[in-house]
Amino acid sequence: MYLIKTIKGDITKVTDVQAIVNAANNSLLGGGGVDGAIHRAAGPKLLAECRTLHGCETGEAKITKAYNLPCSYVIHTVGSIWNGGRDKEEELLANCYFNSMKLAMENGIRTIAFPSISTGVYAFPVELAAKVAVGTVNRFLQDNPDSFDLVEWVLFDAHTEAVYEAEVDKIYE
Ligand code: ADP
């Protein structure tokens, strides 16, 4: 069996997972928000490895080592930029979660932490993002029930944490 949970905190500090997911941009060469925090904590070797990947399409995912972070891997995925729901933003955000989970499974990763992808600079509404995130991961886990032990969301602020927690609670009702 697996556990799905949320915590409030800094994803670069979590010590109970093998992989953390980065809300990256198409270049994979670093940015602000959680991306900047992950690169700062991992150190310059992460950027050097990311340069070899030649970017990432929106909704896709790529994996690197985690260098100075307390986990073993970073899965970089590129969220959708919110444009009023006109540009397949929901579908692309769902792809981020699906492709990150698939890549983790293929690499034998059983414990993984996500941030709230797309809800910072990319301005995706938090309530809808949480529905897409938790729904996609829950379906993936139901389809692959023996592949994971822990999936957690590490949320930076109390409001975002409350929204994701309410979504996760619905699974266990
Ligand atoms: P995006 O460009 O995909 O919107 P952002 O990094 O701007 O990504 O924001 C995504 C979410 O990550 C926001 O809720 C933001 O507050 C949060 N965040 C920023 N830094 C961290 C961190 N160190 N750990 C976890 N979440 C973070």
PDB file of C-alpha atoms and ligand atoms in Angstrom:
ATOM      1  CA  MET A   1       0.000   0.000   0.000  1.00  0.00           C
ATOM      2  CA  TYR A   2       1.003   3.578  -0.550  1.00  0.00           C
ATOM      3  CA  LEU A   3       0.483   6.820   1.332  1.00  0.00           C
ATOM      4  CA  ILE A   4      -0.507  10.157  -0.207  1.00  0.00           C
ATOM      5  CA  LYS A   5       0.003  13.231   1.985  1.00  0.00           C
ATOM      6  CA  THR A   6       0.619  16.968   2.020  1.00  0.00           C
ATOM      7  CA  ILE A   7       2.997  19.007   4.167  1.00  0.00           C
ATOM      8  CA  LYS A   8       3.777  22.697   4.390  1.00  0.00           C
ATOM      9  CA  GLY A   9       7.452  23.422   3.834  1.00  0.00           C
ATOM     10  CA  ASP A  10      10.454  23.767   1.551  1.00  0.00           C
ATOM     11  CA  ILE A  11      10.809  20.905  -0.930  1.00  0.00           C
ATOM     12  CA  THR A  12      14.605  21.219  -0.931  1.00  0.00           C
ATOM     13  CA  LYS A  13      14.623  20.165   2.734  1.00  0.00           C
ATOM     14  CA  VAL A  14      12.527  16.988   2.624  1.00  0.00           C
ATOM     15  CA  THR A  15      14.395  13.863   3.708  1.00  0.00           C
ATOM     16  CA  ASP A  16      11.760  11.129   3.354  1.00  0.00           C
ATOM     17  CA  VAL A  17      11.760  10.746  -0.455  1.00  0.00           C
ATOM     18  CA  GLN A  18      14.088   9.388  -3.157  1.00  0.00           C
ATOM     19  CA  ALA A  19      13.049  12.033  -5.701  1.00  0.00           C
ATOM     20  CA  ILE A  20      11.712  15.573  -5.715  1.00  0.00           C
ATOM     21  CA  VAL A  21       9.955  17.105  -8.697  1.00  0.00           C
ATOM     22  CA  ASN A  22      11.025  20.481 -10.036  1.00  0.00           C
ATOM     23  CA  ALA A  23       8.545  22.917 -11.601  1.00  0.00           C
ATOM     24  CA  ALA A  24      11.028  23.875 -14.298  1.00  0.00           C
ATOM     25  CA  ASN A  25      10.764  25.915 -17.493  1.00  0.00           C
ATOM     26  CA  ASN A  26      11.327  24.751 -21.087  1.00  0.00           C
ATOM     27  CA  SER A  27      15.051  25.593 -21.011  1.00  0.00           C
ATOM     28  CA  LEU A  28      15.744  23.459 -17.899  1.00  0.00           C
ATOM     29  CA  LEU A  29      18.457  26.016 -17.152  1.00  0.00           C
ATOM     30  CA  GLY A  30      17.038  27.298 -13.877  1.00  0.00           C
ATOM     31  CA  GLY A  31      14.630  30.073 -12.990  1.00  0.00           C
ATOM     32  CA  GLY A  32      12.857  31.613 -10.013  1.00  0.00           C
ATOM     33  CA  GLY A  33      10.559  30.094  -7.411  1.00  0.00           C
ATOM     34  CA  VAL A  34      10.972  26.436  -6.589  1.00  0.00           C
ATOM     35  CA  ASP A  35      13.284  25.942  -9.603  1.00  0.00           C
ATOM     36  CA  GLY A  36      15.748  28.523  -8.260  1.00  0.00           C
ATOM     37  CA  ALA A  37      15.579  27.028  -4.768  1.00  0.00           C
ATOM     38  CA  ILE A  38      16.302  23.522  -6.107  1.00  0.00           C
ATOM     39  CA  HIS A  39      19.297  24.680  -8.178  1.00  0.00           C
ATOM     40  CA  ARG A  40      20.713  26.672  -5.233  1.00  0.00           C
ATOM     41  CA  ALA A  41      20.402  23.701  -2.880  1.00  0.00           C
ATOM     42  CA  ALA A  42      21.683  21.115  -5.381  1.00  0.00           C
ATOM     43  CA  GLY A  43      24.722  23.152  -6.446  1.00  0.00           C
ATOM     44  CA  PRO A  44      26.219  23.922  -9.888  1.00  0.00           C
ATOM     45  CA  LYS A  45      26.549  20.296 -11.009  1.00  0.00           C
ATOM     46  CA  LEU A  46      22.766  20.138 -11.390  1.00  0.00           C
ATOM     47  CA  LEU A  47      22.842  22.957 -13.951  1.00  0.00           C
ATOM     48  CA  ALA A  48      25.731  21.229 -15.743  1.00  0.00           C
ATOM     49  CA  GLU A  49      23.710  18.014 -16.065  1.00  0.00           C
ATOM     50  CA  CYS A  50      20.581  19.955 -17.109  1.00  0.00           C
ATOM     51  CA  ARG A  51      22.570  21.549 -19.964  1.00  0.00           C
ATOM     52  CA  THR A  52      23.064  18.075 -21.451  1.00  0.00           C
ATOM     53  CA  LEU A  53      19.267  17.504 -21.641  1.00  0.00           C
ATOM     54  CA  HIS A  54      18.560  20.235 -24.237  1.00  0.00           C
ATOM     55  CA  GLY A  55      15.351  21.461 -22.642  1.00  0.00           C
ATOM     56  CA  CYS A  56      11.950  19.880 -22.049  1.00  0.00           C
ATOM     57  CA  GLU A  57       8.529  20.289 -23.667  1.00  0.00           C
ATOM     58  CA  THR A  58       5.582  21.471 -21.581  1.00  0.00           C
ATOM     59  CA  GLY A  59       3.971  18.472 -19.854  1.00  0.00           C
ATOM     60  CA  GLU A  60       7.041  16.255 -20.351  1.00  0.00           C
ATOM     61  CA  ALA A  61       9.553  15.187 -17.665  1.00  0.00           C
ATOM     62  CA  LYS A  62      13.289  14.482 -17.472  1.00  0.00           C
ATOM     63  CA  ILE A  63      15.404  13.045 -14.646  1.00  0.00           C
ATOM     64  CA  THR A  64      18.773  14.042 -13.174  1.00  0.00           C
ATOM     65  CA  LYS A  65      20.808  13.258 -10.100  1.00  0.00           C
ATOM     66  CA  ALA A  66      20.195  15.462  -7.054  1.00  0.00           C
ATOM     67  CA  TYR A  67      23.797  16.358  -6.082  1.00  0.00           C
ATOM     68  CA  ASN A  68      23.795  18.276  -2.758  1.00  0.00           C
ATOM     69  CA  LEU A  69      20.071  17.764  -2.112  1.00  0.00           C
ATOM     70  CA  PRO A  70      19.095  15.186   0.534  1.00  0.00           C
ATOM     71  CA  CYS A  71      17.281  13.015  -2.071  1.00  0.00           C
ATOM     72  CA  SER A  72      18.765  10.942  -4.921  1.00  0.00           C
ATOM     73  CA  TYR A  73      16.997  12.295  -8.017  1.00  0.00           C
ATOM     74  CA  VAL A  74      15.320  15.405  -9.356  1.00  0.00           C
ATOM     75  CA  ILE A  75      12.534  14.959 -11.909  1.00  0.00           C
ATOM     76  CA  HIS A  76      12.171  18.147 -13.944  1.00  0.00           C
ATOM     77  CA  THR A  77       8.771  18.806 -15.471  1.00  0.00           C
ATOM     78  CA  VAL A  78       7.440  21.895 -17.213  1.00  0.00           C
ATOM     79  CA  GLY A  79       4.010  23.091 -16.128  1.00  0.00           C
ATOM     80  CA  SER A  80       1.518  24.937 -18.297  1.00  0.00           C
ATOM     81  CA  ILE A  81       1.210  28.705 -18.211  1.00  0.00           C
ATOM     82  CA  TRP A  82      -2.378  29.658 -17.322  1.00  0.00           C
ATOM     83  CA  ASN A  83      -4.127  31.524 -20.118  1.00  0.00           C
ATOM     84  CA  GLY A  84      -7.743  31.429 -18.941  1.00  0.00           C
ATOM     85  CA  GLY A  85      -8.124  27.718 -19.733  1.00  0.00           C
ATOM     86  CA  ARG A  86      -7.931  28.221 -23.495  1.00  0.00           C
ATOM     87  CA  ASP A  87      -4.628  26.465 -24.205  1.00  0.00           C
ATOM     88  CA  LYS A  88      -5.156  22.909 -22.894  1.00  0.00           C
ATOM     89  CA  GLU A  89      -3.578  24.003 -19.595  1.00  0.00           C
ATOM     90  CA  GLU A  90      -5.382  21.307 -17.557  1.00  0.00           C
ATOM     91  CA  GLU A  91      -4.397  18.511 -19.912  1.00  0.00           C
ATOM     92  CA  LEU A  92      -0.773  19.680 -19.987  1.00  0.00           C
ATOM     93  CA  LEU A  93      -0.632  19.931 -16.188  1.00  0.00           C
ATOM     94  CA  ALA A  94      -2.065  16.404 -15.910  1.00  0.00           C
ATOM     95  CA  ASN A  95       0.681  15.274 -18.323  1.00  0.00           C
ATOM     96  CA  CYS A  96       3.311  16.736 -15.948  1.00  0.00           C
ATOM     97  CA  TYR A  97       2.074  14.548 -13.092  1.00  0.00           C
ATOM     98  CA  PHE A  98       1.552  11.457 -15.244  1.00  0.00           C
ATOM     99  CA  ASN A  99       4.955  11.705 -16.951  1.00  0.00           C
ATOM    100  CA  SER A 100       6.749  12.437 -13.655  1.00  0.00           C
ATOM    101  CA  MET A 101       5.146   9.383 -12.015  1.00  0.00           C
ATOM    102  CA  LYS A 102       5.950   7.219 -15.049  1.00  0.00           C
ATOM    103  CA  LEU A 103       9.590   8.326 -15.110  1.00  0.00           C
ATOM    104  CA  ALA A 104       9.876   7.719 -11.366  1.00  0.00           C
ATOM    105  CA  MET A 105       8.407   4.224 -11.729  1.00  0.00           C
ATOM    106  CA  GLU A 106      10.768   3.403 -14.602  1.00  0.00           C
ATOM    107  CA  ASN A 107      13.706   4.394 -12.373  1.00  0.00           C
ATOM    108  CA  GLY A 108      12.583   2.310  -9.392  1.00  0.00           C
ATOM    109  CA  ILE A 109      11.695   5.394  -7.340  1.00  0.00           C
ATOM    110  CA  ARG A 110       9.079   4.495  -4.708  1.00  0.00           C
ATOM    111  CA  THR A 111       8.920   7.767  -2.748  1.00  0.00           C
ATOM    112  CA  ILE A 112       8.417  11.149  -4.422  1.00  0.00           C
ATOM    113  CA  ALA A 113       7.604  14.763  -3.493  1.00  0.00           C
ATOM    114  CA  PHE A 114       5.894  17.317  -5.739  1.00  0.00           C
ATOM    115  CA  PRO A 115       5.579  21.088  -5.389  1.00  0.00           C
ATOM    116  CA  SER A 116       2.439  22.881  -6.565  1.00  0.00           C
ATOM    117  CA  ILE A 117       3.401  22.880 -10.256  1.00  0.00           C
ATOM    118  CA  SER A 118       2.247  25.912 -12.297  1.00  0.00           C
ATOM    119  CA  THR A 119       0.580  27.871  -9.471  1.00  0.00           C
ATOM    120  CA  GLY A 120       3.396  30.381  -8.932  1.00  0.00           C
ATOM    121  CA  VAL A 121       4.720  32.478 -11.791  1.00  0.00           C
ATOM    122  CA  TYR A 122       2.676  30.345 -14.246  1.00  0.00           C
ATOM    123  CA  ALA A 123      -0.532  31.576 -12.489  1.00  0.00           C
ATOM    124  CA  PHE A 124      -2.613  28.369 -12.735  1.00  0.00           C
ATOM    125  CA  PRO A 125      -5.555  28.638 -10.233  1.00  0.00           C
ATOM    126  CA  VAL A 126      -4.625  26.677  -7.098  1.00  0.00           C
ATOM    127  CA  GLU A 127      -7.994  24.903  -6.624  1.00  0.00           C
ATOM    128  CA  LEU A 128      -8.041  23.585 -10.184  1.00  0.00           C
ATOM    129  CA  ALA A 129      -4.331  22.700 -10.095  1.00  0.00           C
ATOM    130  CA  ALA A 130      -4.853  20.684  -6.906  1.00  0.00           C
ATOM    131  CA  LYS A 131      -7.766  18.756  -8.478  1.00  0.00           C
ATOM    132  CA  VAL A 132      -5.708  17.931 -11.569  1.00  0.00           C
ATOM    133  CA  ALA A 133      -2.626  17.043  -9.496  1.00  0.00           C
ATOM    134  CA  VAL A 134      -4.268  14.778  -6.934  1.00  0.00           C
ATOM    135  CA  GLY A 135      -6.675  13.236  -9.458  1.00  0.00           C
ATOM    136  CA  THR A 136      -3.898  12.338 -11.905  1.00  0.00           C
ATOM    137  CA  VAL A 137      -1.596  10.905  -9.245  1.00  0.00           C
ATOM    138  CA  ASN A 138      -4.411   8.954  -7.613  1.00  0.00           C
ATOM    139  CA  ARG A 139      -5.376   7.365 -10.925  1.00  0.00           C
ATOM    140  CA  PHE A 140      -1.740   6.505 -11.629  1.00  0.00           C
ATOM    141  CA  LEU A 141      -1.416   4.831  -8.226  1.00  0.00           C
ATOM    142  CA  GLN A 142      -4.627   2.876  -8.719  1.00  0.00           C
ATOM    143  CA  ASP A 143      -3.288   1.627 -12.062  1.00  0.00           C
ATOM    144  CA  ASN A 144       0.152   0.814 -10.553  1.00  0.00           C
ATOM    145  CA  PRO A 145      -0.669  -0.089  -6.960  1.00  0.00           C
ATOM    146  CA  ASP A 146       2.603  -1.863  -6.120  1.00  0.00           C
ATOM    147  CA  SER A 147       4.998   0.729  -7.539  1.00  0.00           C
ATOM    148  CA  PHE A 148       5.060   3.456  -4.856  1.00  0.00           C
ATOM    149  CA  ASP A 149       5.231   3.748  -1.064  1.00  0.00           C
ATOM    150  CA  LEU A 150       4.799   7.515  -0.655  1.00  0.00           C
ATOM    151  CA  VAL A 151       3.668  10.468  -2.767  1.00  0.00           C
ATOM    152  CA  GLU A 152       3.661  13.830  -1.022  1.00  0.00           C
ATOM    153  CA  TRP A 153       3.058  17.451  -1.942  1.00  0.00           C
ATOM    154  CA  VAL A 154       5.347  19.924  -0.239  1.00  0.00           C
ATOM    155  CA  LEU A 155       3.563  23.261  -0.286  1.00  0.00           C
ATOM    156  CA  PHE A 156       5.242  26.524   0.475  1.00  0.00           C
ATOM    157  CA  ASP A 157       2.302  28.505   1.893  1.00  0.00           C
ATOM    158  CA  ALA A 158      -0.600  27.694   4.203  1.00  0.00           C
ATOM    159  CA  HIS A 159      -3.374  28.445   1.689  1.00  0.00           C
ATOM    160  CA  THR A 160      -1.926  26.163  -0.997  1.00  0.00           C
ATOM    161  CA  GLU A 161      -1.354  23.452   1.588  1.00  0.00           C
ATOM    162  CA  ALA A 162      -4.985  23.674   2.781  1.00  0.00           C
ATOM    163  CA  VAL A 163      -6.284  23.360  -0.796  1.00  0.00           C
ATOM    164  CA  TYR A 164      -4.169  20.270  -1.607  1.00  0.00           C
ATOM    165  CA  GLU A 165      -4.933  18.720   1.775  1.00  0.00           C
ATOM    166  CA  ALA A 166      -8.681  19.042   1.113  1.00  0.00           C
ATOM    167  CA  GLU A 167      -8.200  17.326  -2.257  1.00  0.00           C
ATOM    168  CA  VAL A 168      -6.158  14.482  -0.721  1.00  0.00           C
ATOM    169  CA  ASP A 169      -8.743  14.065   2.066  1.00  0.00           C
ATOM    170  CA  LYS A 170     -11.389  13.337  -0.591  1.00  0.00           C
ATOM    171  CA  ILE A 171      -9.422  10.218  -1.610  1.00  0.00           C
ATOM    172  CA  TYR A 172      -9.530   8.832   1.898  1.00  0.00           C
ATOM    173  CA  GLU A 173     -13.194   9.679   2.594  1.00  0.00           C
TER     174      GLU A 173
HETATM  175  P1  ADP B   1       5.580  27.738 -11.752  1.00  0.00           P
HETATM  176  O1  ADP B   1       6.479  28.543 -12.677  1.00  0.00           O
HETATM  177  O2  ADP B   1       5.385  26.312 -12.239  1.00  0.00           O
HETATM  178  O3  ADP B   1       4.311  28.443 -11.434  1.00  0.00           O
HETATM  179  P2  ADP B   1       6.825  28.522  -9.203  1.00  0.00           P
HETATM  180  O4  ADP B   1       8.132  28.064  -8.677  1.00  0.00           O
HETATM  181  O5  ADP B   1       6.694  29.966  -9.585  1.00  0.00           O
HETATM  182  O6  ADP B   1       6.469  27.544 -10.432  1.00  0.00           O
HETATM  183  O7  ADP B   1       5.698  28.215  -8.137  1.00  0.00           O
HETATM  184  C1  ADP B   1       5.163  26.938  -7.888  1.00  0.00           C
HETATM  185  C2  ADP B   1       4.850  26.785  -6.417  1.00  0.00           C
HETATM  186  O8  ADP B   1       6.069  26.471  -5.721  1.00  0.00           O
HETATM  187  C3  ADP B   1       4.285  28.032  -5.729  1.00  0.00           C
HETATM  188  O9  ADP B   1       3.221  27.620  -4.860  1.00  0.00           O
HETATM  189  C4  ADP B   1       5.470  28.539  -4.908  1.00  0.00           C
HETATM  190  O10 ADP B   1       5.058  29.246  -3.747  1.00  0.00           O
HETATM  191  C5  ADP B   1       6.127  27.228  -4.530  1.00  0.00           C
HETATM  192  N1  ADP B   1       7.517  27.264  -4.048  1.00  0.00           N
HETATM  193  C6  ADP B   1       8.479  28.207  -4.208  1.00  0.00           C
HETATM  194  N2  ADP B   1       9.624  27.822  -3.595  1.00  0.00           N
HETATM  195  C7  ADP B   1       9.385  26.593  -3.038  1.00  0.00           C
HETATM  196  C8  ADP B   1      10.147  25.664  -2.260  1.00  0.00           C
HETATM  197  N3  ADP B   1      11.406  25.914  -1.912  1.00  0.00           N
HETATM  198  N4  ADP B   1       9.546  24.503  -1.863  1.00  0.00           N
HETATM  199  C9  ADP B   1       8.269  24.219  -2.209  1.00  0.00           C
HETATM  200  N5  ADP B   1       7.499  25.055  -2.930  1.00  0.00           N
HETATM  201  C10 ADP B   1       8.044  26.222  -3.339  1.00  0.00           C
END
